[in-house]
mmCIF file of C-alpha atoms and ligand atoms in Angstrom:
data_model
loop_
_atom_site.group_PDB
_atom_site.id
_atom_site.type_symbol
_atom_site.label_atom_id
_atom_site.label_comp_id
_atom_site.label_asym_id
_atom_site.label_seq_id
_atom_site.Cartn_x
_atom_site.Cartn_y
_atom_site.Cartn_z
ATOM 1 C CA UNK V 1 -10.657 39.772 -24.771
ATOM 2 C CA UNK V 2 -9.730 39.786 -20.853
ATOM 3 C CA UNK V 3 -6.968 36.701 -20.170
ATOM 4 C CA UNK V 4 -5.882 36.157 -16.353
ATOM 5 C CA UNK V 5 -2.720 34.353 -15.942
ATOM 6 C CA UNK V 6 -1.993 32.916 -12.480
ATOM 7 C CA UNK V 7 -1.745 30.150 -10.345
ATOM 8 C CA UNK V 8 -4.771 29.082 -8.281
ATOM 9 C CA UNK V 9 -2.703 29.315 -4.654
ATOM 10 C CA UNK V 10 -1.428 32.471 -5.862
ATOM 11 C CA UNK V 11 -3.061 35.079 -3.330
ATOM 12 C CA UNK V 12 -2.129 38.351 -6.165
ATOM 13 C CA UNK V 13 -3.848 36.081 -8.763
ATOM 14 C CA UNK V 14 -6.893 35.177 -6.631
ATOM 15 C CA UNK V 15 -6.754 38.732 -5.951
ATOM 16 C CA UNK V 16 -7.462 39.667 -9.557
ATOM 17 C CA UNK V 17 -9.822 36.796 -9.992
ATOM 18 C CA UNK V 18 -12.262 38.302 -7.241
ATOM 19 C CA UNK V 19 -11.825 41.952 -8.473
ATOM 20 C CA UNK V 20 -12.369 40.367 -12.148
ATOM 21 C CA UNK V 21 -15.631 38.330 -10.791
ATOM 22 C CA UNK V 22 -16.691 41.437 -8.571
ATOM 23 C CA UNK V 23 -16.712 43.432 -11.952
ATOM 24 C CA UNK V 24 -18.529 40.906 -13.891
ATOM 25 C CA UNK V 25 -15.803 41.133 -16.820
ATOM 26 C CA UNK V 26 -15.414 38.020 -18.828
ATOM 27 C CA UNK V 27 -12.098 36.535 -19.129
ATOM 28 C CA UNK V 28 -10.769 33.328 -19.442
ATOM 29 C CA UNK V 29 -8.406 32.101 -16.826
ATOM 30 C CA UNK V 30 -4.787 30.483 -18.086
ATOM 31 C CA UNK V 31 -3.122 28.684 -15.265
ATOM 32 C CA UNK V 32 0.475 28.891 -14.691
ATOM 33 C CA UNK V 33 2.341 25.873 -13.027
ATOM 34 C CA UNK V 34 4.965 27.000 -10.728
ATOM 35 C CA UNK V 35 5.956 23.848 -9.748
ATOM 36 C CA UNK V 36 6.475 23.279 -13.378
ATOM 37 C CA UNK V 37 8.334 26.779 -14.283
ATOM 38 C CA UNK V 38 6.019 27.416 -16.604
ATOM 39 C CA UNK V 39 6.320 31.485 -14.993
ATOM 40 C CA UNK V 40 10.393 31.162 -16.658
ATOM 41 C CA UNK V 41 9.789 29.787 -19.756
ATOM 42 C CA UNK V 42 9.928 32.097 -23.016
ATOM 43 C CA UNK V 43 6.480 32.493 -23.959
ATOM 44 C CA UNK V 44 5.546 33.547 -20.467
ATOM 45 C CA UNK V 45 8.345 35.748 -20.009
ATOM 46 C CA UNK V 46 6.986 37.693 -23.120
ATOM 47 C CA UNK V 47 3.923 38.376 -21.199
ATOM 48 C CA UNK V 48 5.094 39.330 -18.042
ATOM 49 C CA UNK V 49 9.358 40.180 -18.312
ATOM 50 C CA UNK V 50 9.073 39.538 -14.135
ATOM 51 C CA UNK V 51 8.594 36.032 -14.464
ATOM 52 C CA UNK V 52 5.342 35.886 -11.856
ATOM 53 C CA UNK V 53 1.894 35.417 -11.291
ATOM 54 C CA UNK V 54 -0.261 37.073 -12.077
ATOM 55 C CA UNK V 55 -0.391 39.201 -15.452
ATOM 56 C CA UNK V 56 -3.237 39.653 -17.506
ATOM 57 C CA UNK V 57 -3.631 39.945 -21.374
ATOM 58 C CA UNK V 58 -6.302 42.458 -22.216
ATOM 59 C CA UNK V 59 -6.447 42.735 -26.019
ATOM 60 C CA UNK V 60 -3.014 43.753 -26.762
ATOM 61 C CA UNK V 61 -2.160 45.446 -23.865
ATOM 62 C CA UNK V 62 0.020 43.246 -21.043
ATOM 63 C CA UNK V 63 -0.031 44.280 -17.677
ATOM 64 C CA UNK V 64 1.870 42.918 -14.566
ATOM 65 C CA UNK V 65 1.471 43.157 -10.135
ATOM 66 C CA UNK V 66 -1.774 42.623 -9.262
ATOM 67 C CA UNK V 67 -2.061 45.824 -7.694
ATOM 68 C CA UNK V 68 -1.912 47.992 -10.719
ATOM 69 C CA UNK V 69 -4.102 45.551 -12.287
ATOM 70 C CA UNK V 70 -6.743 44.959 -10.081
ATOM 71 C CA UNK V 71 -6.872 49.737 -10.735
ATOM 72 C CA UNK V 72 -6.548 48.980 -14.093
ATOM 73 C CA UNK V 73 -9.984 46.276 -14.440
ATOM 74 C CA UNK V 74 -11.667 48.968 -11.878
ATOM 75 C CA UNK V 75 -11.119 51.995 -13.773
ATOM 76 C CA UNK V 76 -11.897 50.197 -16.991
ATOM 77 C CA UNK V 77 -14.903 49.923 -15.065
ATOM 78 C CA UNK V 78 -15.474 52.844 -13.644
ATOM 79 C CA UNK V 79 -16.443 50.755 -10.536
ATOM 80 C CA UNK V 80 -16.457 52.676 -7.189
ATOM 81 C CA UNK V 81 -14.278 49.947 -5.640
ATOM 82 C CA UNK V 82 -11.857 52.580 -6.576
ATOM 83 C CA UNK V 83 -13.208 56.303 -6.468
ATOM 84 C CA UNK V 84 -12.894 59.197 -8.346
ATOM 85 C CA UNK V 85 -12.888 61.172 -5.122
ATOM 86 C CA UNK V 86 -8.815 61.877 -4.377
ATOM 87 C CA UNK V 87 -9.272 61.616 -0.994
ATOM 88 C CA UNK V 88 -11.335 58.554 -0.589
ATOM 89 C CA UNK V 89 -9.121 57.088 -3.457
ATOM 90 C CA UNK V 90 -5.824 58.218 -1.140
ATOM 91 C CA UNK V 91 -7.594 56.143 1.612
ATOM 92 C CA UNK V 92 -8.501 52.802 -0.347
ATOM 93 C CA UNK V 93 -4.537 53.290 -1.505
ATOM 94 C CA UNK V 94 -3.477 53.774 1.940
ATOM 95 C CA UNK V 95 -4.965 50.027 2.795
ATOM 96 C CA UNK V 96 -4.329 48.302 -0.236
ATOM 97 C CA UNK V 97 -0.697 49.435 0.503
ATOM 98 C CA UNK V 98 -1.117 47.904 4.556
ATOM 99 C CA UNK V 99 -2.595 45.060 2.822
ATOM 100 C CA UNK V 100 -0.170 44.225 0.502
ATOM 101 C CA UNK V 101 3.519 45.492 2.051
ATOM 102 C CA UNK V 102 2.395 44.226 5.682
ATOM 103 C CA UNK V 103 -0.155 41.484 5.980
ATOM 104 C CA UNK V 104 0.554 39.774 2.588
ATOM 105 C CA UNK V 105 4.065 40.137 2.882
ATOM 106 C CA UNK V 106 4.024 38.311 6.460
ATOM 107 C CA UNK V 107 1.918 35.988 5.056
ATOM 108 C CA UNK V 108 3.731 34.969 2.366
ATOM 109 C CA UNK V 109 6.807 34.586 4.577
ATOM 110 C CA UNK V 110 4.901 32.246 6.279
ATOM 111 C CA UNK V 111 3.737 30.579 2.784
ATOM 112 C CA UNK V 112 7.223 30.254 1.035
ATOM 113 C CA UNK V 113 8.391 28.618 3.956
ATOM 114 C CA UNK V 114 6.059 26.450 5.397
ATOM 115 C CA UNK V 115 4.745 25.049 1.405
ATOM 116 C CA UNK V 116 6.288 26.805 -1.476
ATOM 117 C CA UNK V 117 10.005 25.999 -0.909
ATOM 118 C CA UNK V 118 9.655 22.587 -1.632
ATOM 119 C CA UNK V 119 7.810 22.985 -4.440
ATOM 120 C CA UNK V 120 9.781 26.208 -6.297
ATOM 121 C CA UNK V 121 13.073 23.965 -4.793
ATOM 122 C CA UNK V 122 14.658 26.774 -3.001
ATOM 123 C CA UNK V 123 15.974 26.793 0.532
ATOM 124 C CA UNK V 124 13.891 27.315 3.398
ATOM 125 C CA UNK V 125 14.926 30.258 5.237
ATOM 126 C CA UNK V 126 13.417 29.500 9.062
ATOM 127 C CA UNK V 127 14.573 33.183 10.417
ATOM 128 C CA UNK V 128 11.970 34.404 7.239
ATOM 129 C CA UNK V 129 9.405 32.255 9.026
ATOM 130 C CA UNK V 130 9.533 33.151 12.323
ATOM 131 C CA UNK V 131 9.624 36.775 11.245
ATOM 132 C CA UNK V 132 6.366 36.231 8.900
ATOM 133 C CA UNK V 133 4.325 34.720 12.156
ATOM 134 C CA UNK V 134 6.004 37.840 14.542
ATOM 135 C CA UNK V 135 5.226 40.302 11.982
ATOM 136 C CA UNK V 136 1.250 38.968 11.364
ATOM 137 C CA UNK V 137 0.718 39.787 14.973
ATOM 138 C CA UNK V 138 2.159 42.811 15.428
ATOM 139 C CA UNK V 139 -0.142 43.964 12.078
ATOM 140 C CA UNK V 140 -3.606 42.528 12.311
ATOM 141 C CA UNK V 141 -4.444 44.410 15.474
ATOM 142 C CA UNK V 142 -4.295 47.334 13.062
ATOM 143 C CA UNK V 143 -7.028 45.525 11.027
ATOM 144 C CA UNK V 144 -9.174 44.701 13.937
ATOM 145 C CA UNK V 145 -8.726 48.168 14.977
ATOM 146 C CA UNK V 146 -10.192 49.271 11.675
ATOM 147 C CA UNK V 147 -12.868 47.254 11.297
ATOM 148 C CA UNK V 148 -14.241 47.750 14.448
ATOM 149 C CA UNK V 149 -15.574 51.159 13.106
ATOM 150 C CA UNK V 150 -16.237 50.363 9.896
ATOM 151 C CA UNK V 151 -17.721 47.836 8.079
ATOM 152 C CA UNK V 152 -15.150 47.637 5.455
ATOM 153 C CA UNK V 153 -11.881 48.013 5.403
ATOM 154 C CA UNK V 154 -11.614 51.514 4.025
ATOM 155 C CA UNK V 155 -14.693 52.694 5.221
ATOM 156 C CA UNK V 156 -18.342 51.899 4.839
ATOM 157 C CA UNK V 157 -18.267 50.254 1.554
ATOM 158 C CA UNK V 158 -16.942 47.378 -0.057
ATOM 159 C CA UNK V 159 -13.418 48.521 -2.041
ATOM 160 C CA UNK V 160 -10.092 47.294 -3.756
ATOM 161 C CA UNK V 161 -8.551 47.303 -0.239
ATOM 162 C CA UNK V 162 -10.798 45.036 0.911
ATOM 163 C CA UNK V 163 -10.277 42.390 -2.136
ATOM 164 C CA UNK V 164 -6.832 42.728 -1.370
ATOM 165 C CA UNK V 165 -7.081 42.036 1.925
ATOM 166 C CA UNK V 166 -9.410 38.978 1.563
ATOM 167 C CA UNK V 167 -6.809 37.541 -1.014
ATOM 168 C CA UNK V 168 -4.112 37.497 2.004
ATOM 169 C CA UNK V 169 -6.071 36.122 4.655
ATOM 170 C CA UNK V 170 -7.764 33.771 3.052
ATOM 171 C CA UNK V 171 -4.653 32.084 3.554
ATOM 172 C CA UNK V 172 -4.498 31.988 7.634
ATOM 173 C CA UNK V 173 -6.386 28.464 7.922
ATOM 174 C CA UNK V 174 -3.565 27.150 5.746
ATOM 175 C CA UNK V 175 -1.622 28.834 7.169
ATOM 176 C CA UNK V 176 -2.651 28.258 10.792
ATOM 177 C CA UNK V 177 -2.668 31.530 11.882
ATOM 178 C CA UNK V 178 -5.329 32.189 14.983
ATOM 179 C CA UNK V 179 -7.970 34.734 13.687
ATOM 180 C CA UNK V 180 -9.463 34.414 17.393
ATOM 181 C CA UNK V 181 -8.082 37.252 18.975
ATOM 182 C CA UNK V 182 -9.431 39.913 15.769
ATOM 183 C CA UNK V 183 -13.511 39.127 16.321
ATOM 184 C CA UNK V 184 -14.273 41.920 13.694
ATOM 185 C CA UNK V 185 -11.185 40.198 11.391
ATOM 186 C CA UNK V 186 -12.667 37.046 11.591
ATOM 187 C CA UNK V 187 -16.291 37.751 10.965
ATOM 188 C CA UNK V 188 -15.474 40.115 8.220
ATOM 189 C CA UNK V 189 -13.622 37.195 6.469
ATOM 190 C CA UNK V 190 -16.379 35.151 6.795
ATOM 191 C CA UNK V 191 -19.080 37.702 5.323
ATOM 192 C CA UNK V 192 -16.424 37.924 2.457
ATOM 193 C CA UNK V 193 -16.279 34.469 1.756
ATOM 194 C CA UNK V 194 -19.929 33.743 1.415
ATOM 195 C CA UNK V 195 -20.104 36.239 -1.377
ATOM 196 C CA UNK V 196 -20.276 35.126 -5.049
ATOM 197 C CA UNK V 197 -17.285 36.478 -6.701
ATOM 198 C CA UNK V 198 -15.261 34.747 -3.678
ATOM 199 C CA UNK V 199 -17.088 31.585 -4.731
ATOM 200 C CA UNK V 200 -16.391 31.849 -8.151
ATOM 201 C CA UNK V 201 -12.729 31.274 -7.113
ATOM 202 C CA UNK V 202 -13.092 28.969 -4.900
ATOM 203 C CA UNK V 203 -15.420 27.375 -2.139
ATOM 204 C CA UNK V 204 -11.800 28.033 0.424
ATOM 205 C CA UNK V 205 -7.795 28.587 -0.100
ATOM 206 C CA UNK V 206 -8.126 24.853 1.558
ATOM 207 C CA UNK V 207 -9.652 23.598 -1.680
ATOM 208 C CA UNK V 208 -7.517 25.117 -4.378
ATOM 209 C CA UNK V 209 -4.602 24.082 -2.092
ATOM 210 C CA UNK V 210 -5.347 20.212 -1.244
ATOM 211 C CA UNK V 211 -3.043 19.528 -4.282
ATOM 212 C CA UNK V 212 0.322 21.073 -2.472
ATOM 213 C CA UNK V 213 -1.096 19.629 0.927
ATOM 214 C CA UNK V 214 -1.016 16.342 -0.749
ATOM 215 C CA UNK V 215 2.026 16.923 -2.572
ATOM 216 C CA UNK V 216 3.782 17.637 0.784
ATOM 217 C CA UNK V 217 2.958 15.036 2.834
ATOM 218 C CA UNK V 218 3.790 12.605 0.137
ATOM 219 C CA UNK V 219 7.481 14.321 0.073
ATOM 220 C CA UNK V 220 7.168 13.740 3.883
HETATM 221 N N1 LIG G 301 3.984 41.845 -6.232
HETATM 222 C C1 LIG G 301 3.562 40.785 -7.105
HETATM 223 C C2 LIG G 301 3.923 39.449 -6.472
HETATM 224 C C3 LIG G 301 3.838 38.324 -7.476
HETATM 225 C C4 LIG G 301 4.470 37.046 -6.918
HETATM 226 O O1 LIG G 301 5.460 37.087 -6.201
HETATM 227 N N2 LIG G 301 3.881 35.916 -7.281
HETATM 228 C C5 LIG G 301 4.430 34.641 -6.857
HETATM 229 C C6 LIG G 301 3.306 33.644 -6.606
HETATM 230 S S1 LIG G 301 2.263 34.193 -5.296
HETATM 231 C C7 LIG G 301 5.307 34.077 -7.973
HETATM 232 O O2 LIG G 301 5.018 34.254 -9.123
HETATM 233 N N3 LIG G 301 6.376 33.379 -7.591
HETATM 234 C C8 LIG G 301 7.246 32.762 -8.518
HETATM 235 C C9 LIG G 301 8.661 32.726 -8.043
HETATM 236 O O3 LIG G 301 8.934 33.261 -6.958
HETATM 237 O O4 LIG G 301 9.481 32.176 -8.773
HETATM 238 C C10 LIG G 301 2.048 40.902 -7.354
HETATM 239 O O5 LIG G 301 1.347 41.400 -6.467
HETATM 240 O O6 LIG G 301 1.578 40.545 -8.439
#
């Protein structure tokens, strides 16, 4: 028995969710309401000690960061979204880490404080936001550079870097970041999006987010 904690904004959990989908693997999905702090409170914490989204419950085995999970499902697997193959694994590594310690991390700069502050009641730190938008377009070019030779991120076929990536840019319409000047960015999303285990998620980021949009311009 697969369980998927998360939130439904949560890129790392939607992350899982399309690797989980992409895999076909059955599992039920538990939200977690961070507006709520439902991530601090005891029974949680016994899942995942780190007090975030996402973790997953697979039989009796806990595991935490959606990175090492989203290996862990493929393996499970033995899906070629992750291969055998040391060097073509080295490579989808080499992207999921861009993905996740460049583009996600200036994204979620831009996320904590342009949204999430209000809602996990913590300051908003402006020089963090600023940074986030500086640092998105000094790293996307990289992207665009990418996928203007191949059709996926790590090379000609679909992999866990690519999943990762998706889960970070699906934010930029929230986020109102321009995907105008990365043609092969853009239309890369969008070939993403149409697929079935994106679907499965959600239709967009827009709709699993209207809640917080609402939220915020009630607050406002
Ligand atoms: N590196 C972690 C990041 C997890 C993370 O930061 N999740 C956020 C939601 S996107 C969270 O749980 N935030 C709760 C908090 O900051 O209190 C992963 O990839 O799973």
């Amino acid at each position: 028995m697969l369980t998927i904690y998360g939130s439904p904004f949560s890129s790392p959990t939607n992350k899982v969710r399309f690797v989980a989908n992409y895999l076909g693997l059955n599992y039920q999905f538990k939200p977690i309401d961070l507006a709520k702090g439902q991530h601090l409170q005891p029974d949680y914490l016994k899942i995942n000690p780190f007090g975030r989204v996402p973790c997953i419950q697979h039989d009796d085995f806990n595991l935490s960061e959606s990175n090492a999970i989203i290996r862990y499902l493929s393996d499970l697997q033995q899906s070629a979204l992750y291969p055998l193959d040391l060097k073509r694994r080295a490579i989808v590594d080499q992207w999921i880490d861009y993905a996740s310690q460049h583009i996600m991390m200036a994204l979620s700069r831009i996320m904590f404080n342009t949204y999430l502050y209000s809602i996990l009641k913590i300051e908003k730190d402006e020089r963090a936001l600023q940074d986030g938008y500086k640092y998105i377009k000094q790293y996307l070019p990289v992207v665009e550079q990418q996928l203007r030779n191949t059709n996926y991120i790590a090379g000609d076929h679909l992999t866990l870097a690519d999943l990762c990536l998706l889960a970070s840019l699906d934010t930029a319409e929230v986020l109102k970041v321009d995907l105008k000047g990365v043609p092969h960015v853009e239309s890369w999303l969008k070939k993403l999006m149409n697929e079935q285990f994106y679907q499965a998620v959600h239709k967009s980021y827009r709709a699993s987010f209207e809640p917080i949009l609402k939220m915020q311009a009630v607050e406002a």
